[in-house]
Coordinates of C-alpha atoms and ligand atoms in Angstrom, one line a residue:
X1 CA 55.8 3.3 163.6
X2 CA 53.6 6.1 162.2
X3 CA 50.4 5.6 160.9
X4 CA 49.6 3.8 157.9
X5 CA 48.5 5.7 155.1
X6 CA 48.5 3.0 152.5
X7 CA 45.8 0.6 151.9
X8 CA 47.4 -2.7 152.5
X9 CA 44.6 -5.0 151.1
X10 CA 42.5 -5.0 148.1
X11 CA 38.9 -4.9 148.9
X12 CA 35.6 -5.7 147.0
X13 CA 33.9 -2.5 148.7
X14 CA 32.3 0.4 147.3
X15 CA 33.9 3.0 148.9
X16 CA 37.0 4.7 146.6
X17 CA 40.7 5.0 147.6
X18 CA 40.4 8.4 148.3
X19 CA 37.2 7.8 151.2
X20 CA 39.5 5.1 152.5
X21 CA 42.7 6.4 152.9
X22 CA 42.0 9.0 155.2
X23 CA 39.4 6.7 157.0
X24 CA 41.8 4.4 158.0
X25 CA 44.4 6.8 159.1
X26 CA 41.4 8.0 161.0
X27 CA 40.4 5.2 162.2
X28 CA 44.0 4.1 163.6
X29 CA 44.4 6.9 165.5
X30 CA 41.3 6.7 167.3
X31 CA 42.1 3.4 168.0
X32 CA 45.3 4.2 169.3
X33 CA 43.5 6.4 171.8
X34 CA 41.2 3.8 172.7
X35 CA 43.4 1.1 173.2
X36 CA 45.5 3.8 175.3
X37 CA 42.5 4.9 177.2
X38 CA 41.3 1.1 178.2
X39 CA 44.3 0.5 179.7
X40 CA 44.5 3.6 182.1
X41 CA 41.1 2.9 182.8
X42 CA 42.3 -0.5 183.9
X43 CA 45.3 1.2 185.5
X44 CA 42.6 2.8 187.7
X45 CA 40.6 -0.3 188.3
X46 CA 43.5 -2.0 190.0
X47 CA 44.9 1.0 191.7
X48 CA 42.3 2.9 193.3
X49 CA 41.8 3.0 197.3
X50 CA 39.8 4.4 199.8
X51 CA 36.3 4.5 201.3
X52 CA 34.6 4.5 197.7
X53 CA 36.8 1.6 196.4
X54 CA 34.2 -0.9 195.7
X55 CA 31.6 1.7 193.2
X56 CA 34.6 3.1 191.6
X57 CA 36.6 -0.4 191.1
X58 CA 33.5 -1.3 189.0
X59 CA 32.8 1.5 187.5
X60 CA 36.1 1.7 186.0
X61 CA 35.9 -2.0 185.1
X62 CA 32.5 -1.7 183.2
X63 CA 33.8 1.8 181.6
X64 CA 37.1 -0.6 180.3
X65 CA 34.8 -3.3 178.8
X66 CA 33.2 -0.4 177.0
X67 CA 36.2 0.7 175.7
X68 CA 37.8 -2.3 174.3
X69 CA 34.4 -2.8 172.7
X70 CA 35.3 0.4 170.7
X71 CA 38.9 -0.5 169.9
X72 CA 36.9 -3.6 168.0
X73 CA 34.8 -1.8 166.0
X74 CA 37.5 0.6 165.4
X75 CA 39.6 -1.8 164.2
X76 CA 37.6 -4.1 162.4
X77 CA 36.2 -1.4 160.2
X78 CA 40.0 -0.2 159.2
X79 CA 40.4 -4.1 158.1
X80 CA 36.8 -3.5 156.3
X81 CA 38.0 -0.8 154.4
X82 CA 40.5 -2.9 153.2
X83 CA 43.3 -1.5 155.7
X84 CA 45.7 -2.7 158.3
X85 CA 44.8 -2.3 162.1
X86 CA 47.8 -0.8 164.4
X87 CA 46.7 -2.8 167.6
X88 CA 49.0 -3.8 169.7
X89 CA 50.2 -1.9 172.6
X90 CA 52.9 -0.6 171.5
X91 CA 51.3 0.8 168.8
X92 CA 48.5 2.6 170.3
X93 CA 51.1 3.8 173.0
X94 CA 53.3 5.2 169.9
X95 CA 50.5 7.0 168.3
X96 CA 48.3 8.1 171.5
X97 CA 47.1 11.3 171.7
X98 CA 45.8 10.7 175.8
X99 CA 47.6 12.1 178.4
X100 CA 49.0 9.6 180.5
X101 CA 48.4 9.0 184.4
X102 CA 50.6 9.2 186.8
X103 CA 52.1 6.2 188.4
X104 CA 51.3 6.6 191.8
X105 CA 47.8 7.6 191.8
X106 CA 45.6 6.0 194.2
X107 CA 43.2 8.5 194.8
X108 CA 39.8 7.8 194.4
X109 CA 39.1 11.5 193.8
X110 CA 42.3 12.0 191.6
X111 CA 41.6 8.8 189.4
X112 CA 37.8 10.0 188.7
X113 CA 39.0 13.8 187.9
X114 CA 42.1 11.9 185.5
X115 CA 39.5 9.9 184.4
X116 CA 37.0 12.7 183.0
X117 CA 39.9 14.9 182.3
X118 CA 40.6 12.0 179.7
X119 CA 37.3 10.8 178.6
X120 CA 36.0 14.8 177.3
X121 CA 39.6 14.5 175.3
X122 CA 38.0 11.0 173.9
X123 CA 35.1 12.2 173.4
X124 CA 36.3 15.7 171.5
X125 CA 38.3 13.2 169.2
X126 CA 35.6 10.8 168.8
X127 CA 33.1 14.0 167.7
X128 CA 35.8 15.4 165.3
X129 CA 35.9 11.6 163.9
X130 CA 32.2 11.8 163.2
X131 CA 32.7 15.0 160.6
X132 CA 35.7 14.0 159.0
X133 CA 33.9 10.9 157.6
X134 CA 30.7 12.7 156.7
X135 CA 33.2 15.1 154.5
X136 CA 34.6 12.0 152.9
X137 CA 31.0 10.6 152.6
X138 CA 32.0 7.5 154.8
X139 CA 28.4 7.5 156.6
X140 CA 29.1 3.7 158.3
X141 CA 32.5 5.0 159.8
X142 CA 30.3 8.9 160.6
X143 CA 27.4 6.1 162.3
X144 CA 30.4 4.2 164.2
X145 CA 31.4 7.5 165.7
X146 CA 28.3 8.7 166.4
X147 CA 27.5 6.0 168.5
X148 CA 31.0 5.5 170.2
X149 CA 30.7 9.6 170.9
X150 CA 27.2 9.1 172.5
X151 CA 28.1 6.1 174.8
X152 CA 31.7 8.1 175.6
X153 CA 29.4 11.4 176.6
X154 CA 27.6 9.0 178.8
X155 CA 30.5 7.6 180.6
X156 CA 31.6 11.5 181.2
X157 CA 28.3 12.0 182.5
X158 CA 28.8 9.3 185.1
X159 CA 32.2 10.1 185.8
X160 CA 31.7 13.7 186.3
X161 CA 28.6 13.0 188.7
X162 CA 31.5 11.9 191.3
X163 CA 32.8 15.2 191.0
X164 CA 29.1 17.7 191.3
X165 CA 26.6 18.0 194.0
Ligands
FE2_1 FE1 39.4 -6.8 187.6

């Protein structure tokens, strides 16, 4: 399935067909990354091993929450604009634009270096998102970005602290 172009649903809101439309193909495919995302981050939750299990096991659990957080928001402002939210698993893994992990990493190391590898592609996306709604004048989805972008910068930040000093 590709993503939906078509508005679905009629809607009371104020925003025109031509502001929605590319919103909510927008808004899919960032949730098709997110959704993606969450579950390699959980991939990495259950997987990882060594000495620095324990920090990194819940660091990758609270950077998941976080995530699926996200693919809410996402979602529920395509179904606000009047649109149809691709969600399931399937879906997201269809339309994904994250590179996926390899199935027998364990690594502590190698899941944190994955992890920020993955989270600055996010986070690039997420940034793009932010300007493609300010040139449709969709400031609430621009706002939603912004603020998904600065908490995804953040969780680089902490990821990439594993990797400096
Ligand atoms: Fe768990």
């Amino acid at each position: 399935m590709s993503l939906a172009t078509a508005m679905e649903l009629e809607t009371r809101i104020d925003l025109p067909l031509c502001t929605r439309e590319p919103m909510l193909k927008l808004l899919n495919q960032q949730l098709a990354d997110t959704f993606d995302l969450f579950s390699q981050v959980k991939q990495a939750h259950w997987n990882v091993k060594g000495m620095k299990f324990m920090s990194l096991h819940l660091l990758f659990d609270k950077l998941a929450a976080n995530l699926l957080r996200y693919a809410d928001d996402i979602a529920e402002r395509a179904t606000a604009l009047g649109g149809l939210a691709q969600g399931t698993a399937r879906m997201a893994a269809e339309n994904s634009n994250i590179e996926e992990l390899p199935f027998e990493m364990t690594d502590g190391k190698a899941f944190v270096v994955a992890m920020a590898d993955r989270f600055a592609t996010y986070g690039a996306s997420s940034r793009a998102a932010i300007n493609q709604a300010e040139d449709v004048n969709d400031a609430v989805t621009a706002d939603l970005f912004t603020e998904i972008t600065r908490e995804v910068n953040k969780s680089l930040y902490f990821l990439e602290s594993h990797l400096q000093g």
